[in-house]
mmCIF file of C-alpha atoms and ligand atoms in Angstrom:
data_model
loop_
_atom_site.group_PDB
_atom_site.id
_atom_site.type_symbol
_atom_site.label_atom_id
_atom_site.label_comp_id
_atom_site.label_asym_id
_atom_site.label_seq_id
_atom_site.Cartn_x
_atom_site.Cartn_y
_atom_site.Cartn_z
ATOM 1 C CA UNK A 37 0.407 28.892 2.371
ATOM 2 C CA UNK A 38 -0.034 30.271 -1.133
ATOM 3 C CA UNK A 39 -3.575 31.174 -2.216
ATOM 4 C CA UNK A 40 -4.948 29.393 -5.247
ATOM 5 C CA UNK A 41 -4.677 31.606 -8.341
ATOM 6 C CA UNK A 42 -7.694 32.925 -10.225
ATOM 7 C CA UNK A 43 -7.363 30.181 -12.895
ATOM 8 C CA UNK A 44 -8.487 27.710 -10.212
ATOM 9 C CA UNK A 45 -11.903 29.272 -9.869
ATOM 10 C CA UNK A 46 -14.637 26.774 -10.756
ATOM 11 C CA UNK A 47 -12.349 23.785 -10.095
ATOM 12 C CA UNK A 48 -13.569 21.246 -7.555
ATOM 13 C CA UNK A 49 -10.248 21.658 -5.755
ATOM 14 C CA UNK A 50 -10.569 25.400 -5.411
ATOM 15 C CA UNK A 51 -12.101 25.210 -1.924
ATOM 16 C CA UNK A 52 -9.650 22.624 -0.546
ATOM 17 C CA UNK A 53 -7.504 24.114 2.249
ATOM 18 C CA UNK A 54 -9.895 27.088 2.272
ATOM 19 C CA UNK A 55 -8.643 28.333 -1.071
ATOM 20 C CA UNK A 56 -4.971 28.073 -0.017
ATOM 21 C CA UNK A 57 -2.328 25.398 -0.453
ATOM 22 C CA UNK A 58 -1.271 26.010 -4.051
ATOM 23 C CA UNK A 59 2.201 24.712 -4.945
ATOM 24 C CA UNK A 60 4.669 26.317 -7.333
ATOM 25 C CA UNK A 61 7.263 24.498 -9.417
ATOM 26 C CA UNK A 62 10.748 24.033 -8.022
ATOM 27 C CA UNK A 63 14.127 24.040 -9.768
ATOM 28 C CA UNK A 64 15.819 25.463 -12.837
ATOM 29 C CA UNK A 65 15.164 22.551 -15.169
ATOM 30 C CA UNK A 66 18.679 23.060 -16.582
ATOM 31 C CA UNK A 67 18.947 19.357 -17.513
ATOM 32 C CA UNK A 68 15.780 19.535 -19.607
ATOM 33 C CA UNK A 69 14.165 17.020 -17.261
ATOM 34 C CA UNK A 70 10.886 17.630 -15.441
ATOM 35 C CA UNK A 71 10.007 15.419 -12.473
ATOM 36 C CA UNK A 72 6.237 15.196 -12.097
ATOM 37 C CA UNK A 73 4.405 13.653 -9.140
ATOM 38 C CA UNK A 74 0.725 13.266 -8.312
ATOM 39 C CA UNK A 75 -0.534 15.981 -5.969
ATOM 40 C CA UNK A 76 0.666 18.094 -3.067
ATOM 41 C CA UNK A 77 0.662 16.596 0.432
ATOM 42 C CA UNK A 78 0.364 18.453 3.739
ATOM 43 C CA UNK A 79 3.947 19.731 3.890
ATOM 44 C CA UNK A 80 3.898 20.727 0.240
ATOM 45 C CA UNK A 81 0.649 22.675 0.712
ATOM 46 C CA UNK A 82 2.147 24.534 3.692
ATOM 47 C CA UNK A 83 5.436 25.395 1.924
ATOM 48 C CA UNK A 84 3.881 25.981 -1.492
ATOM 49 C CA UNK A 85 6.469 23.685 -3.124
ATOM 50 C CA UNK A 86 6.494 20.049 -4.314
ATOM 51 C CA UNK A 87 8.166 16.997 -2.724
ATOM 52 C CA UNK A 88 9.524 18.658 0.432
ATOM 53 C CA UNK A 89 12.938 17.186 1.215
ATOM 54 C CA UNK A 90 12.032 16.735 4.914
ATOM 55 C CA UNK A 91 8.762 14.903 4.126
ATOM 56 C CA UNK A 92 8.495 11.170 3.459
ATOM 57 C CA UNK A 93 8.185 11.060 -0.336
ATOM 58 C CA UNK A 94 10.330 14.157 -0.894
ATOM 59 C CA UNK A 95 13.211 12.817 1.168
ATOM 60 C CA UNK A 96 13.362 9.623 -0.913
ATOM 61 C CA UNK A 97 13.275 11.632 -4.117
ATOM 62 C CA UNK A 98 15.995 13.999 -2.862
ATOM 63 C CA UNK A 99 18.235 11.079 -1.807
ATOM 64 C CA UNK A 100 17.744 9.318 -5.142
ATOM 65 C CA UNK A 101 18.602 12.475 -7.102
ATOM 66 C CA UNK A 102 21.818 12.876 -5.086
ATOM 67 C CA UNK A 103 22.770 9.240 -5.661
ATOM 68 C CA UNK A 104 21.938 9.326 -9.368
ATOM 69 C CA UNK A 105 24.995 11.413 -10.257
ATOM 70 C CA UNK A 106 27.754 13.167 -8.305
ATOM 71 C CA UNK A 107 27.000 16.851 -7.858
ATOM 72 C CA UNK A 108 23.370 16.535 -8.891
ATOM 73 C CA UNK A 109 20.756 18.450 -6.968
ATOM 74 C CA UNK A 110 16.964 18.912 -6.963
ATOM 75 C CA UNK A 111 17.473 22.375 -8.446
ATOM 76 C CA UNK A 112 18.851 20.844 -11.679
ATOM 77 C CA UNK A 113 15.348 19.547 -12.490
ATOM 78 C CA UNK A 114 11.961 21.179 -12.729
ATOM 79 C CA UNK A 115 9.768 19.501 -10.125
ATOM 80 C CA UNK A 116 5.980 19.781 -10.027
ATOM 81 C CA UNK A 117 2.774 17.806 -9.633
ATOM 82 C CA UNK A 118 -0.121 16.834 -11.891
ATOM 83 C CA UNK A 119 -2.433 18.495 -9.339
ATOM 84 C CA UNK A 120 -0.939 21.530 -7.663
ATOM 85 C CA UNK A 121 -2.944 21.492 -4.463
ATOM 86 C CA UNK A 122 -3.714 18.949 -1.755
ATOM 87 C CA UNK A 123 -6.754 16.691 -2.141
ATOM 88 C CA UNK A 124 -8.823 15.811 0.960
ATOM 89 C CA UNK A 125 -7.193 12.993 2.974
ATOM 90 C CA UNK A 126 -4.339 13.047 0.444
ATOM 91 C CA UNK A 127 -6.384 10.912 -1.933
ATOM 92 C CA UNK A 128 -6.649 11.672 -5.632
ATOM 93 C CA UNK A 129 -6.425 8.413 -7.620
ATOM 94 C CA UNK A 130 -9.812 6.719 -7.861
ATOM 95 C CA UNK A 131 -11.744 9.591 -6.255
ATOM 96 C CA UNK A 132 -14.902 10.959 -7.921
ATOM 97 C CA UNK A 133 -13.206 14.313 -8.545
ATOM 98 C CA UNK A 134 -9.970 12.844 -9.967
ATOM 99 C CA UNK A 135 -10.495 13.464 -13.671
ATOM 100 C CA UNK A 136 -12.038 16.898 -13.195
ATOM 101 C CA UNK A 137 -9.182 18.301 -11.111
ATOM 102 C CA UNK A 138 -6.532 16.667 -13.303
ATOM 103 C CA UNK A 139 -8.133 18.235 -16.390
ATOM 104 C CA UNK A 140 -8.531 21.630 -14.741
ATOM 105 C CA UNK A 141 -4.947 21.641 -13.489
ATOM 106 C CA UNK A 142 -3.751 21.320 -17.110
ATOM 107 C CA UNK A 143 -3.887 25.104 -17.220
ATOM 108 C CA UNK A 144 -0.961 25.247 -14.772
ATOM 109 C CA UNK A 145 0.845 22.207 -16.198
ATOM 110 C CA UNK A 146 0.712 23.429 -19.763
ATOM 111 C CA UNK A 147 2.058 26.843 -18.820
ATOM 112 C CA UNK A 148 5.103 25.166 -17.244
ATOM 113 C CA UNK A 149 5.566 22.924 -20.297
ATOM 114 C CA UNK A 150 5.300 25.970 -22.562
ATOM 115 C CA UNK A 151 7.625 28.224 -20.541
ATOM 116 C CA UNK A 152 10.193 25.462 -19.851
ATOM 117 C CA UNK A 153 9.839 22.880 -22.650
ATOM 118 C CA UNK A 154 11.070 19.534 -21.300
ATOM 119 C CA UNK A 155 13.146 17.056 -23.268
ATOM 120 C CA UNK A 156 12.164 14.328 -20.830
ATOM 121 C CA UNK A 157 9.526 13.993 -18.123
ATOM 122 C CA UNK A 158 10.133 11.540 -15.307
ATOM 123 C CA UNK A 159 6.562 10.559 -14.377
ATOM 124 C CA UNK A 160 6.387 9.375 -10.770
ATOM 125 C CA UNK A 161 3.518 6.965 -10.175
ATOM 126 C CA UNK A 162 0.495 5.859 -12.187
ATOM 127 C CA UNK A 163 -1.360 9.193 -12.069
ATOM 128 C CA UNK A 164 1.498 11.119 -13.669
ATOM 129 C CA UNK A 165 2.214 8.294 -16.101
ATOM 130 C CA UNK A 166 -1.413 7.973 -17.284
ATOM 131 C CA UNK A 167 -2.020 11.719 -17.458
ATOM 132 C CA UNK A 168 1.124 12.475 -19.440
ATOM 133 C CA UNK A 169 0.931 9.559 -21.862
ATOM 134 C CA UNK A 170 -2.865 9.192 -22.131
ATOM 135 C CA UNK A 171 -2.245 5.541 -21.341
ATOM 136 C CA UNK A 172 -5.573 3.796 -21.064
ATOM 137 C CA UNK A 173 -4.544 0.144 -21.107
ATOM 138 C CA UNK A 174 -4.844 -2.452 -18.402
ATOM 139 C CA UNK A 175 -4.119 -0.842 -15.023
ATOM 140 C CA UNK A 176 -2.754 -3.855 -13.219
ATOM 141 C CA UNK A 177 1.034 -4.115 -13.189
ATOM 142 C CA UNK A 178 1.306 -1.357 -15.769
ATOM 143 C CA UNK A 179 3.877 0.725 -13.972
ATOM 144 C CA UNK A 180 6.136 -2.142 -12.946
ATOM 145 C CA UNK A 181 6.164 -3.364 -16.544
ATOM 146 C CA UNK A 182 6.680 0.001 -18.194
ATOM 147 C CA UNK A 183 8.881 1.862 -15.756
ATOM 148 C CA UNK A 184 12.268 2.888 -17.062
ATOM 149 C CA UNK A 185 11.170 2.677 -20.720
ATOM 150 C CA UNK A 186 11.050 6.047 -22.461
ATOM 151 C CA UNK A 187 7.792 6.647 -24.354
ATOM 152 C CA UNK A 188 7.542 9.290 -27.039
ATOM 153 C CA UNK A 189 4.495 11.504 -26.552
ATOM 154 C CA UNK A 190 3.187 14.702 -28.126
ATOM 155 C CA UNK A 191 2.909 17.531 -25.653
ATOM 156 C CA UNK A 192 1.568 20.877 -26.859
ATOM 157 C CA UNK A 193 2.600 19.895 -30.374
ATOM 158 C CA UNK A 194 6.170 18.909 -29.410
ATOM 159 C CA UNK A 195 7.640 15.430 -29.057
ATOM 160 C CA UNK A 196 8.802 14.664 -25.541
ATOM 161 C CA UNK A 197 10.066 11.513 -23.834
ATOM 162 C CA UNK A 198 8.159 10.297 -20.792
ATOM 163 C CA UNK A 199 10.041 7.922 -18.488
ATOM 164 C CA UNK A 200 7.656 6.315 -15.974
ATOM 165 C CA UNK A 201 8.911 5.296 -12.549
ATOM 166 C CA UNK A 202 7.675 4.342 -9.104
ATOM 167 C CA UNK A 203 6.265 7.048 -6.873
ATOM 168 C CA UNK A 204 8.527 7.705 -3.851
ATOM 169 C CA UNK A 205 5.484 7.501 -1.523
ATOM 170 C CA UNK A 206 4.956 3.922 -2.770
ATOM 171 C CA UNK A 207 8.645 3.171 -2.189
ATOM 172 C CA UNK A 208 8.301 4.566 1.354
ATOM 173 C CA UNK A 209 5.513 2.074 2.107
ATOM 174 C CA UNK A 210 7.734 -0.972 2.650
ATOM 175 C CA UNK A 211 9.254 -1.035 -0.853
ATOM 176 C CA UNK A 212 12.671 0.445 -0.120
ATOM 177 C CA UNK A 213 14.317 -2.210 -2.249
ATOM 178 C CA UNK A 214 12.985 -0.155 -5.185
ATOM 179 C CA UNK A 215 15.247 2.798 -4.344
ATOM 180 C CA UNK A 216 17.932 1.635 -6.850
ATOM 181 C CA UNK A 217 15.166 1.356 -9.462
ATOM 182 C CA UNK A 218 14.177 4.986 -8.984
ATOM 183 C CA UNK A 219 17.861 5.994 -9.094
ATOM 184 C CA UNK A 220 18.217 4.029 -12.328
ATOM 185 C CA UNK A 221 15.176 5.746 -13.850
ATOM 186 C CA UNK A 222 16.439 9.217 -12.848
ATOM 187 C CA UNK A 223 19.742 8.381 -14.553
ATOM 188 C CA UNK A 224 17.880 7.175 -17.607
ATOM 189 C CA UNK A 225 15.810 10.376 -17.797
ATOM 190 C CA UNK A 226 19.003 12.483 -17.651
ATOM 191 C CA UNK A 227 20.705 10.256 -20.218
ATOM 192 C CA UNK A 228 17.786 10.487 -22.638
ATOM 193 C CA UNK A 229 17.748 14.278 -22.237
ATOM 194 C CA UNK A 230 21.478 14.399 -23.049
ATOM 195 C CA UNK A 231 21.732 11.809 -25.814
ATOM 196 C CA UNK A 232 18.258 10.807 -26.935
ATOM 197 C CA UNK A 233 17.074 7.221 -26.823
ATOM 198 C CA UNK A 234 17.772 4.213 -28.971
ATOM 199 C CA UNK A 235 17.293 0.630 -27.881
ATOM 200 C CA UNK A 236 20.702 -0.950 -27.319
ATOM 201 C CA UNK A 237 21.331 -4.613 -27.902
ATOM 202 C CA UNK A 238 21.660 -6.592 -24.678
ATOM 203 C CA UNK A 239 24.571 -8.934 -24.185
ATOM 204 C CA UNK A 240 23.026 -12.014 -22.581
ATOM 205 C CA UNK A 241 25.278 -14.751 -21.213
ATOM 206 C CA UNK A 242 23.051 -17.782 -21.575
ATOM 207 C CA UNK A 243 25.507 -20.413 -20.330
ATOM 208 C CA UNK A 244 27.753 -18.683 -17.790
ATOM 209 C CA UNK A 245 30.898 -20.375 -16.548
ATOM 210 C CA UNK A 246 31.936 -20.225 -12.882
ATOM 211 C CA UNK A 247 34.386 -17.493 -13.943
ATOM 212 C CA UNK A 248 31.527 -15.453 -15.513
ATOM 213 C CA UNK A 249 29.491 -15.853 -12.319
ATOM 214 C CA UNK A 250 32.426 -14.721 -10.148
ATOM 215 C CA UNK A 251 33.064 -11.676 -12.352
ATOM 216 C CA UNK A 252 29.360 -10.828 -12.192
ATOM 217 C CA UNK A 253 29.397 -11.160 -8.389
ATOM 218 C CA UNK A 254 32.382 -8.785 -8.141
ATOM 219 C CA UNK A 255 30.564 -6.257 -10.349
ATOM 220 C CA UNK A 256 27.459 -6.415 -8.172
ATOM 221 C CA UNK A 257 29.495 -6.017 -4.956
ATOM 222 C CA UNK A 258 31.299 -3.020 -6.432
ATOM 223 C CA UNK A 259 28.029 -1.279 -7.448
ATOM 224 C CA UNK A 260 25.701 -0.923 -4.439
ATOM 225 C CA UNK A 261 23.268 1.182 -6.524
ATOM 226 C CA UNK A 262 23.073 -1.367 -9.336
ATOM 227 C CA UNK A 263 19.644 -2.769 -10.037
ATOM 228 C CA UNK A 264 19.534 -6.555 -9.910
ATOM 229 C CA UNK A 265 16.498 -8.388 -11.200
ATOM 230 C CA UNK A 266 15.977 -12.106 -11.459
ATOM 231 C CA UNK A 267 13.440 -14.590 -12.644
ATOM 232 C CA UNK A 268 13.045 -17.978 -10.997
ATOM 233 C CA UNK A 269 12.024 -20.875 -13.174
ATOM 234 C CA UNK A 270 10.712 -24.201 -11.921
ATOM 235 C CA UNK A 271 10.242 -27.559 -13.628
ATOM 236 C CA UNK A 272 6.496 -26.967 -14.211
ATOM 237 C CA UNK A 273 7.359 -23.970 -16.344
ATOM 238 C CA UNK A 274 9.504 -26.049 -18.655
ATOM 239 C CA UNK A 275 8.566 -25.338 -22.306
ATOM 240 C CA UNK A 276 6.426 -22.352 -21.331
ATOM 241 C CA UNK A 277 6.498 -19.660 -23.990
ATOM 242 C CA UNK A 278 8.201 -17.456 -21.424
ATOM 243 C CA UNK A 279 11.210 -19.804 -21.328
HETATM 244 N N1 LIG B 261 3.445 13.275 -3.412
HETATM 245 C C1 LIG B 261 3.389 13.842 -4.622
HETATM 246 O O1 LIG B 261 2.917 13.250 -5.586
HETATM 247 N N2 LIG B 261 3.856 15.073 -4.744
HETATM 248 C C2 LIG B 261 4.399 15.765 -3.738
HETATM 249 O O2 LIG B 261 4.809 16.892 -3.963
HETATM 250 C C3 LIG B 261 4.447 15.154 -2.481
HETATM 251 C C4 LIG B 261 3.978 13.910 -2.325
#
């Protein structure tokens, strides 16, 4: 385990893991994309590194990175956490110490952002999303509504894109169907870092023919990582504004 550095003194987290369990950043960040999670877990605290590839959340993240683009590897990103050590019982969100440790850990976060300025930050889970965007709106459903959409934020005086996505630990808890969503959001983060972000016009087919449906089916079959979303309507919803 790595001992907590002197900057941690006075933080409520300083005594967790008897003063040990600090995690470093991982990766080169060569793509200009940071991947930021919530806090270290047990394996991360032992190894001193985030999202261990043999641990539950880390293995999903590692798989998704590999599937996002041929030849891509964890080392192409800069991976770290909002809180660099491991909270008691692995609980940070909603705990009485949450805001204090998140604020105190800014000293480590900001040094990384200064030394390796990101073009894009992929924020995994609500804690990273809220901390990095200062989002203070309605909590419920926020992440599922906003994930995948780049938000422009000011970070240490620079404009940076934040792309929110689901946390791999959430995906691991019975939500594996969201794996293609995380892959999609990783691709989007890389794309935004390479080309910037402008909203492209969608090409909706409102009255598909059987031929359109068959072509669509072939496209879906040929793309196992494609994200497919759907919306069921029923007669009661007829004339709803949502229609
Ligand atoms: N969960 C996180 O948010 N970060 C890690 O590094 C591991 C699990």
